[in-house]
Amino acid sequence: MRREFTLLFFLLGFAQSLPATASDQGTERILIFAPHPDDEALSSPGLVARSLRRGDKVKIVLFTCGDANTSAREALEERYPEKAVDRDGDGDFDMIDFGIVRHDESISGIKLMGLTPDDVIYMGYPDGGGGELWSSVEPQMSPNTHSDKVPVEYTFAYNPGSPYNRTGCLGDFVSIIKDFNPTIVVTPRPTDTHGDHWSLCKFVSQALIQLNPDLPDFKAHLGYLIHWEKHQPGWPEDASEWEQPLNHPKPLIHVDLADAGLTIEDKKQIIDQHLTQTLNFGRYLRNFAKKTEIFWLESLGPQGTLEEILNF
């Protein structure tokens, strides 16, 4: 009996040391959701670069265009007035123009990750309105863009004119996921304290439930954590290694930047493409550039096994 247990532990250890054969063969389709332009830079450049190295297909989906950050718009107008110009032809620099600026910033960062503009989907839902969208039937009016639907000025948006309510929003999520047919989906964790973050996770989770029969290759839903500073004031800490976030289990997956061919400085450069955000919050945002990126398992799909995801 003792020899049998010894052999079992040896085999389990050996299995976990093996590379993830599916990823090494470039068979994964990874769909990464970010609430605002910059969250993809904080959470996933290493995951993107490593996946591209393996030959996997990667697409990023931006839930909002970050068009509610008025303090960032004011900082841009004050320090870089040449960038704070009318983009949609209405004669002033309003929050829709600011959303277009943030779209352009995200394109710059995404290119540094190795992706192209065709690898990104912009949904254009209201920044700061995710929680209301999750529970609303009637269209919600954004106090920042003064629109109750995805602005037509967002010519790059997935579905311009889609109403700012639960039905329209969830329908877009279902369509995006079904079209890409991912094997891996990545979102913020449901515990993230920002309404746009936790609601994004809920929308994606609900879409995955509805699509369950239509996603035969789906393996896992992974989560990342951005906003936890309400519970841990120093989060994400000024260090090159992650501290365990309070009241969370240990992350299941650690992606080494080195395995992706990136350094901490490379990731900071990607974050710095989001100028409108680093003007006021540069140090906080750059603290997400650590040696690793961490992800939790939110759920397994019909083709997922814990052993495979551990080696993802």
mmCIF file of C-alpha atoms in Angstrom:
data_model
loop_
_atom_site.group_PDB
_atom_site.id
_atom_site.type_symbol
_atom_site.label_atom_id
_atom_site.label_comp_id
_atom_site.label_asym_id
_atom_site.label_seq_id
_atom_site.Cartn_x
_atom_site.Cartn_y
_atom_site.Cartn_z
ATOM 1 C CA MET A 1 0.000 0.000 0.000
ATOM 2 C CA ARG A 2 2.811 2.411 0.898
ATOM 3 C CA ARG A 3 4.545 1.742 -2.446
ATOM 4 C CA GLU A 4 1.263 2.428 -4.248
ATOM 5 C CA PHE A 5 0.887 5.821 -2.557
ATOM 6 C CA THR A 6 4.509 6.702 -3.342
ATOM 7 C CA LEU A 7 3.993 5.839 -6.989
ATOM 8 C CA LEU A 8 0.753 7.824 -7.108
ATOM 9 C CA PHE A 9 2.379 10.967 -5.727
ATOM 10 C CA PHE A 10 5.288 10.551 -8.130
ATOM 11 C CA LEU A 11 2.957 10.302 -11.110
ATOM 12 C CA LEU A 12 0.894 13.294 -10.002
ATOM 13 C CA GLY A 13 4.030 15.386 -9.601
ATOM 14 C CA PHE A 14 5.331 14.255 -12.977
ATOM 15 C CA ALA A 15 2.008 15.074 -14.671
ATOM 16 C CA GLN A 16 1.954 18.593 -13.251
ATOM 17 C CA SER A 17 5.516 19.189 -14.507
ATOM 18 C CA LEU A 18 4.541 18.405 -18.087
ATOM 19 C CA PRO A 19 3.913 21.298 -20.480
ATOM 20 C CA ALA A 20 0.367 22.111 -21.553
ATOM 21 C CA THR A 21 0.287 20.249 -24.818
ATOM 22 C CA ALA A 22 -2.841 21.982 -26.133
ATOM 23 C CA SER A 23 -1.292 25.423 -25.698
ATOM 24 C CA ASP A 24 2.093 24.330 -27.057
ATOM 25 C CA GLN A 25 0.386 23.182 -30.217
ATOM 26 C CA GLY A 26 -1.390 26.507 -30.589
ATOM 27 C CA THR A 27 -4.915 25.160 -30.210
ATOM 28 C CA GLU A 28 -6.318 27.616 -27.656
ATOM 29 C CA ARG A 29 -8.706 30.459 -28.511
ATOM 30 C CA ILE A 30 -8.452 32.949 -25.679
ATOM 31 C CA LEU A 31 -11.043 35.701 -25.216
ATOM 32 C CA ILE A 32 -9.989 38.371 -22.715
ATOM 33 C CA PHE A 33 -12.593 40.843 -21.418
ATOM 34 C CA ALA A 34 -11.559 44.180 -19.900
ATOM 35 C CA PRO A 35 -13.953 46.729 -18.340
ATOM 36 C CA HIS A 36 -12.079 49.851 -19.507
ATOM 37 C CA PRO A 37 -9.226 50.659 -21.854
ATOM 38 C CA ASP A 38 -6.162 50.054 -19.624
ATOM 39 C CA ASP A 39 -7.483 47.021 -17.701
ATOM 40 C CA GLU A 40 -6.156 44.749 -20.455
ATOM 41 C CA ALA A 41 -2.746 46.386 -19.952
ATOM 42 C CA LEU A 42 -2.893 45.890 -16.181
ATOM 43 C CA SER A 43 -4.089 42.300 -16.242
ATOM 44 C CA SER A 44 -2.909 40.395 -19.281
ATOM 45 C CA PRO A 45 0.020 41.524 -21.499
ATOM 46 C CA GLY A 46 2.077 38.543 -20.348
ATOM 47 C CA LEU A 47 -0.785 36.128 -20.970
ATOM 48 C CA VAL A 48 -1.323 37.616 -24.436
ATOM 49 C CA ALA A 49 2.348 37.544 -25.421
ATOM 50 C CA ARG A 50 2.883 34.017 -24.100
ATOM 51 C CA SER A 51 -0.211 32.751 -25.901
ATOM 52 C CA LEU A 52 0.876 34.324 -29.179
ATOM 53 C CA ARG A 53 4.290 32.692 -28.788
ATOM 54 C CA ARG A 54 2.554 29.330 -28.528
ATOM 55 C CA GLY A 55 0.490 29.986 -31.641
ATOM 56 C CA ASP A 56 -2.820 30.481 -29.837
ATOM 57 C CA LYS A 57 -5.465 32.880 -31.106
ATOM 58 C CA VAL A 58 -6.221 35.824 -28.806
ATOM 59 C CA LYS A 59 -8.917 38.482 -28.910
ATOM 60 C CA ILE A 60 -9.592 41.287 -26.421
ATOM 61 C CA VAL A 61 -13.031 42.760 -25.708
ATOM 62 C CA LEU A 62 -13.379 46.221 -24.106
ATOM 63 C CA PHE A 63 -16.691 46.619 -22.268
ATOM 64 C CA THR A 64 -16.588 50.435 -22.104
ATOM 65 C CA CYS A 65 -14.549 53.222 -23.679
ATOM 66 C CA GLY A 66 -13.664 54.724 -20.305
ATOM 67 C CA ASP A 67 -15.815 57.769 -21.024
ATOM 68 C CA ALA A 68 -16.652 58.741 -17.425
ATOM 69 C CA ASN A 69 -13.256 59.830 -16.077
ATOM 70 C CA THR A 70 -13.739 63.590 -16.032
ATOM 71 C CA SER A 71 -10.664 64.249 -13.877
ATOM 72 C CA ALA A 72 -8.499 62.480 -16.446
ATOM 73 C CA ARG A 73 -10.072 64.511 -19.236
ATOM 74 C CA GLU A 74 -9.321 67.718 -17.334
ATOM 75 C CA ALA A 75 -5.717 66.638 -16.747
ATOM 76 C CA LEU A 76 -5.299 65.931 -20.455
ATOM 77 C CA GLU A 77 -6.741 69.325 -21.390
ATOM 78 C CA GLU A 78 -4.394 71.062 -18.952
ATOM 79 C CA ARG A 79 -1.158 69.217 -19.724
ATOM 80 C CA TYR A 80 -1.615 68.064 -23.315
ATOM 81 C CA PRO A 81 -4.070 70.508 -24.933
ATOM 82 C CA GLU A 82 -2.936 69.421 -28.388
ATOM 83 C CA LYS A 83 -4.468 65.991 -27.680
ATOM 84 C CA ALA A 84 -7.709 67.349 -26.196
ATOM 85 C CA VAL A 85 -9.355 68.190 -29.506
ATOM 86 C CA ASP A 86 -12.722 67.504 -31.117
ATOM 87 C CA ARG A 87 -12.829 63.984 -32.578
ATOM 88 C CA ASP A 88 -16.470 63.564 -33.588
ATOM 89 C CA GLY A 89 -17.061 66.841 -35.410
ATOM 90 C CA ASP A 90 -19.454 68.503 -32.964
ATOM 91 C CA GLY A 91 -17.070 71.375 -32.208
ATOM 92 C CA ASP A 92 -16.006 70.628 -28.634
ATOM 93 C CA PHE A 93 -13.952 68.142 -26.615
ATOM 94 C CA ASP A 94 -16.580 66.219 -24.670
ATOM 95 C CA MET A 95 -16.632 62.795 -23.038
ATOM 96 C CA ILE A 96 -17.389 60.986 -26.290
ATOM 97 C CA ASP A 97 -14.226 62.562 -27.715
ATOM 98 C CA PHE A 98 -12.447 61.400 -24.577
ATOM 99 C CA GLY A 99 -13.745 57.864 -25.180
ATOM 100 C CA ILE A 100 -12.243 58.000 -28.671
ATOM 101 C CA VAL A 101 -8.919 59.113 -27.178
ATOM 102 C CA ARG A 102 -8.972 56.136 -24.816
ATOM 103 C CA HIS A 103 -9.774 53.826 -27.736
ATOM 104 C CA ASP A 104 -6.676 55.118 -29.519
ATOM 105 C CA GLU A 105 -4.540 54.661 -26.396
ATOM 106 C CA SER A 106 -5.647 51.059 -26.065
ATOM 107 C CA ILE A 107 -4.764 50.365 -29.697
ATOM 108 C CA SER A 108 -1.219 51.608 -29.014
ATOM 109 C CA GLY A 109 -0.867 49.306 -26.005
ATOM 110 C CA ILE A 110 -2.397 46.328 -27.763
ATOM 111 C CA LYS A 111 0.063 46.660 -30.632
ATOM 112 C CA LEU A 112 2.924 46.435 -28.128
ATOM 113 C CA MET A 113 1.438 43.140 -26.921
ATOM 114 C CA GLY A 114 1.701 41.741 -30.452
ATOM 115 C CA LEU A 115 -1.953 42.112 -31.446
ATOM 116 C CA THR A 116 -3.552 44.206 -34.193
ATOM 117 C CA PRO A 117 -6.645 46.450 -34.128
ATOM 118 C CA ASP A 118 -8.582 43.579 -35.720
ATOM 119 C CA ASP A 119 -7.927 41.551 -32.571
ATOM 120 C CA VAL A 120 -9.931 43.984 -30.401
ATOM 121 C CA ILE A 121 -13.674 44.484 -29.988
ATOM 122 C CA TYR A 122 -15.022 47.699 -28.450
ATOM 123 C CA MET A 123 -18.533 47.339 -27.037
ATOM 124 C CA GLY A 124 -18.958 51.013 -26.084
ATOM 125 C CA TYR A 125 -21.204 50.579 -23.047
ATOM 126 C CA PRO A 126 -21.229 53.364 -20.404
ATOM 127 C CA ASP A 127 -18.210 53.747 -18.184
ATOM 128 C CA GLY A 128 -19.403 53.649 -14.580
ATOM 129 C CA GLY A 129 -22.749 52.138 -15.566
ATOM 130 C CA GLY A 130 -22.070 48.409 -15.508
ATOM 131 C CA GLY A 131 -23.921 47.729 -12.279
ATOM 132 C CA GLU A 132 -27.031 49.556 -13.509
ATOM 133 C CA LEU A 133 -26.869 47.734 -16.861
ATOM 134 C CA TRP A 134 -26.829 44.388 -15.081
ATOM 135 C CA SER A 135 -30.153 45.107 -13.361
ATOM 136 C CA SER A 136 -31.915 47.468 -15.778
ATOM 137 C CA VAL A 137 -34.764 46.801 -18.200
ATOM 138 C CA GLU A 138 -35.213 50.355 -19.446
ATOM 139 C CA PRO A 139 -32.264 52.023 -21.215
ATOM 140 C CA GLN A 140 -30.008 53.931 -18.812
ATOM 141 C CA MET A 141 -28.810 57.456 -19.614
ATOM 142 C CA SER A 142 -25.083 58.026 -19.184
ATOM 143 C CA PRO A 143 -24.503 61.305 -17.312
ATOM 144 C CA ASN A 144 -21.167 61.629 -19.088
ATOM 145 C CA THR A 145 -21.948 60.974 -22.751
ATOM 146 C CA HIS A 146 -25.643 61.972 -22.408
ATOM 147 C CA SER A 147 -26.571 58.899 -24.415
ATOM 148 C CA ASP A 148 -28.809 55.933 -23.606
ATOM 149 C CA LYS A 149 -27.240 53.727 -26.272
ATOM 150 C CA VAL A 150 -23.819 52.931 -27.696
ATOM 151 C CA PRO A 151 -22.892 56.237 -29.362
ATOM 152 C CA VAL A 152 -22.898 56.188 -33.153
ATOM 153 C CA GLU A 153 -19.827 58.414 -32.880
ATOM 154 C CA TYR A 154 -18.007 55.279 -31.741
ATOM 155 C CA THR A 155 -17.669 54.108 -35.312
ATOM 156 C CA PHE A 156 -15.362 51.337 -34.080
ATOM 157 C CA ALA A 157 -18.029 49.912 -31.722
ATOM 158 C CA TYR A 158 -19.332 46.379 -32.067
ATOM 159 C CA ASN A 159 -23.005 47.415 -32.163
ATOM 160 C CA PRO A 160 -23.548 51.215 -32.375
ATOM 161 C CA GLY A 161 -27.044 52.131 -31.226
ATOM 162 C CA SER A 162 -27.435 49.141 -28.902
ATOM 163 C CA PRO A 163 -29.523 50.304 -25.914
ATOM 164 C CA TYR A 164 -27.894 50.800 -22.550
ATOM 165 C CA ASN A 165 -29.898 48.050 -20.836
ATOM 166 C CA ARG A 166 -29.445 44.448 -19.762
ATOM 167 C CA THR A 167 -31.071 42.863 -22.815
ATOM 168 C CA GLY A 168 -29.038 44.724 -25.424
ATOM 169 C CA CYS A 169 -25.811 44.340 -23.498
ATOM 170 C CA LEU A 170 -26.221 40.628 -22.776
ATOM 171 C CA GLY A 171 -27.165 40.015 -26.399
ATOM 172 C CA ASP A 172 -23.865 41.534 -27.528
ATOM 173 C CA PHE A 173 -21.920 39.378 -25.088
ATOM 174 C CA VAL A 174 -23.643 36.248 -26.338
ATOM 175 C CA SER A 175 -22.924 37.136 -29.973
ATOM 176 C CA ILE A 176 -19.267 37.978 -29.351
ATOM 177 C CA ILE A 177 -18.579 34.785 -27.418
ATOM 178 C CA LYS A 178 -20.474 32.583 -29.857
ATOM 179 C CA ASP A 179 -18.659 34.072 -32.877
ATOM 180 C CA PHE A 180 -15.191 33.561 -31.375
ATOM 181 C CA ASN A 181 -15.997 30.154 -29.855
ATOM 182 C CA PRO A 182 -13.302 30.422 -27.155
ATOM 183 C CA THR A 183 -11.608 27.609 -25.302
ATOM 184 C CA ILE A 184 -10.538 30.019 -22.518
ATOM 185 C CA VAL A 185 -12.404 33.117 -21.304
ATOM 186 C CA VAL A 186 -10.763 35.692 -19.011
ATOM 187 C CA THR A 187 -12.607 38.404 -17.047
ATOM 188 C CA PRO A 188 -12.263 40.367 -13.807
ATOM 189 C CA ARG A 189 -13.173 38.397 -10.701
ATOM 190 C CA PRO A 190 -16.739 38.741 -9.349
ATOM 191 C CA THR A 191 -15.204 39.997 -6.091
ATOM 192 C CA ASP A 192 -13.668 43.072 -7.774
ATOM 193 C CA THR A 193 -15.110 46.096 -5.995
ATOM 194 C CA HIS A 194 -15.614 48.260 -9.115
ATOM 195 C CA GLY A 195 -19.144 47.981 -10.535
ATOM 196 C CA ASP A 196 -17.961 47.798 -14.143
ATOM 197 C CA HIS A 197 -15.623 44.950 -13.219
ATOM 198 C CA TRP A 198 -17.941 42.654 -11.268
ATOM 199 C CA SER A 199 -20.839 43.301 -13.660
ATOM 200 C CA LEU A 200 -18.634 42.394 -16.628
ATOM 201 C CA CYS A 201 -17.873 39.070 -14.944
ATOM 202 C CA LYS A 202 -21.585 38.487 -14.354
ATOM 203 C CA PHE A 203 -22.529 39.303 -17.949
ATOM 204 C CA VAL A 204 -19.897 36.931 -19.308
ATOM 205 C CA SER A 205 -20.847 34.193 -16.842
ATOM 206 C CA GLN A 206 -24.517 34.511 -17.826
ATOM 207 C CA ALA A 207 -23.634 34.443 -21.537
ATOM 208 C CA LEU A 208 -21.547 31.296 -21.007
ATOM 209 C CA ILE A 209 -24.488 29.612 -19.279
ATOM 210 C CA GLN A 210 -26.823 30.487 -22.153
ATOM 211 C CA LEU A 211 -24.296 29.303 -24.723
ATOM 212 C CA ASN A 212 -23.327 26.095 -22.948
ATOM 213 C CA PRO A 213 -24.576 23.711 -25.680
ATOM 214 C CA ASP A 214 -23.005 25.889 -28.397
ATOM 215 C CA LEU A 215 -19.472 25.988 -26.925
ATOM 216 C CA PRO A 216 -18.309 22.367 -27.181
ATOM 217 C CA ASP A 217 -14.605 23.303 -26.928
ATOM 218 C CA PHE A 218 -14.905 25.617 -23.925
ATOM 219 C CA LYS A 219 -12.500 24.704 -21.113
ATOM 220 C CA ALA A 220 -12.385 27.387 -18.449
ATOM 221 C CA HIS A 221 -13.358 30.839 -17.247
ATOM 222 C CA LEU A 222 -10.403 32.537 -15.533
ATOM 223 C CA GLY A 223 -10.531 35.685 -13.398
ATOM 224 C CA TYR A 224 -8.106 38.480 -12.578
ATOM 225 C CA LEU A 225 -8.279 41.090 -9.823
ATOM 226 C CA ILE A 226 -7.784 44.839 -10.318
ATOM 227 C CA HIS A 227 -9.676 46.780 -7.623
ATOM 228 C CA TRP A 228 -9.155 45.500 -4.098
ATOM 229 C CA GLU A 229 -7.751 48.631 -2.461
ATOM 230 C CA LYS A 230 -10.960 49.225 -0.455
ATOM 231 C CA HIS A 231 -10.113 46.092 1.529
ATOM 232 C CA GLN A 232 -6.335 46.241 1.242
ATOM 233 C CA PRO A 233 -5.277 49.907 1.105
ATOM 234 C CA GLY A 234 -1.786 49.200 -0.237
ATOM 235 C CA TRP A 235 -3.042 47.016 -3.097
ATOM 236 C CA PRO A 236 -1.452 46.121 -5.473
ATOM 237 C CA GLU A 237 1.677 47.055 -3.478
ATOM 238 C CA ASP A 238 4.895 48.600 -4.733
ATOM 239 C CA ALA A 239 6.909 45.404 -5.246
ATOM 240 C CA SER A 240 7.905 43.100 -8.082
ATOM 241 C CA GLU A 241 6.106 40.104 -6.525
ATOM 242 C CA TRP A 242 2.391 39.781 -5.749
ATOM 243 C CA GLU A 243 1.133 39.714 -2.180
ATOM 244 C CA GLN A 244 -1.752 37.343 -1.520
ATOM 245 C CA PRO A 245 -4.925 39.496 -1.667
ATOM 246 C CA LEU A 246 -6.865 39.358 1.569
ATOM 247 C CA ASN A 247 -9.893 37.036 1.663
ATOM 248 C CA HIS A 248 -9.038 35.363 -1.636
ATOM 249 C CA PRO A 249 -7.833 31.834 -2.310
ATOM 250 C CA LYS A 250 -4.416 31.519 -3.852
ATOM 251 C CA PRO A 251 -4.332 32.234 -7.587
ATOM 252 C CA LEU A 252 -4.390 29.069 -9.655
ATOM 253 C CA ILE A 253 -2.267 30.321 -12.553
ATOM 254 C CA HIS A 254 0.909 32.394 -12.554
ATOM 255 C CA VAL A 255 2.110 33.645 -15.946
ATOM 256 C CA ASP A 256 5.779 34.628 -15.847
ATOM 257 C CA LEU A 257 6.536 37.696 -17.938
ATOM 258 C CA ALA A 258 9.881 36.102 -18.790
ATOM 259 C CA ASP A 259 8.081 33.142 -20.393
ATOM 260 C CA ALA A 260 6.282 35.668 -22.592
ATOM 261 C CA GLY A 261 9.498 37.402 -23.597
ATOM 262 C CA LEU A 262 8.596 40.477 -21.535
ATOM 263 C CA THR A 263 10.157 42.375 -18.658
ATOM 264 C CA ILE A 264 8.539 44.480 -15.968
ATOM 265 C CA GLU A 265 9.700 47.557 -17.873
ATOM 266 C CA ASP A 266 8.057 46.235 -21.033
ATOM 267 C CA LYS A 267 4.755 45.911 -19.206
ATOM 268 C CA LYS A 268 5.122 49.413 -17.767
ATOM 269 C CA GLN A 269 5.620 50.699 -21.299
ATOM 270 C CA ILE A 270 2.344 49.053 -22.340
ATOM 271 C CA ILE A 271 0.581 50.620 -19.342
ATOM 272 C CA ASP A 272 2.100 54.012 -20.199
ATOM 273 C CA GLN A 273 0.348 54.013 -23.564
ATOM 274 C CA HIS A 274 -2.737 54.928 -21.517
ATOM 275 C CA LEU A 275 -1.574 58.498 -20.997
ATOM 276 C CA THR A 276 -4.930 59.804 -19.843
ATOM 277 C CA GLN A 277 -4.829 57.355 -16.937
ATOM 278 C CA THR A 278 -1.177 57.596 -15.935
ATOM 279 C CA LEU A 279 -1.387 61.397 -15.656
ATOM 280 C CA ASN A 280 -3.245 61.054 -12.344
ATOM 281 C CA PHE A 281 -2.676 57.443 -11.335
ATOM 282 C CA GLY A 282 0.667 56.470 -12.868
ATOM 283 C CA ARG A 283 2.327 54.937 -9.823
ATOM 284 C CA TYR A 284 -0.766 52.920 -8.865
ATOM 285 C CA LEU A 285 -1.186 51.558 -12.393
ATOM 286 C CA ARG A 286 2.494 50.703 -12.893
ATOM 287 C CA ASN A 287 2.381 48.644 -9.686
ATOM 288 C CA PHE A 288 0.455 46.039 -11.705
ATOM 289 C CA ALA A 289 3.661 45.422 -13.642
ATOM 290 C CA LYS A 290 5.176 42.556 -11.664
ATOM 291 C CA LYS A 291 7.195 39.479 -12.553
ATOM 292 C CA THR A 292 4.014 37.464 -12.962
ATOM 293 C CA GLU A 293 0.342 37.855 -13.811
ATOM 294 C CA ILE A 294 -2.107 35.979 -11.594
ATOM 295 C CA PHE A 295 -5.436 34.357 -12.448
ATOM 296 C CA TRP A 296 -8.099 32.427 -10.552
ATOM 297 C CA LEU A 297 -10.355 29.669 -11.830
ATOM 298 C CA GLU A 298 -13.977 30.879 -11.924
ATOM 299 C CA SER A 299 -15.501 27.833 -13.633
ATOM 300 C CA LEU A 300 -14.717 24.836 -15.829
ATOM 301 C CA GLY A 301 -16.335 24.221 -19.203
ATOM 302 C CA PRO A 302 -17.394 20.906 -20.763
ATOM 303 C CA GLN A 303 -13.895 20.268 -22.122
ATOM 304 C CA GLY A 304 -11.963 21.569 -19.128
ATOM 305 C CA THR A 305 -10.096 19.578 -16.518
ATOM 306 C CA LEU A 306 -8.347 20.953 -13.487
ATOM 307 C CA GLU A 307 -5.117 19.197 -14.476
ATOM 308 C CA GLU A 308 -5.067 20.871 -17.873
ATOM 309 C CA ILE A 309 -5.886 24.313 -16.521
ATOM 310 C CA LEU A 310 -3.133 23.986 -13.917
ATOM 311 C CA ASN A 311 -0.734 23.604 -16.806
ATOM 312 C CA PHE A 312 -2.283 26.339 -18.916
#
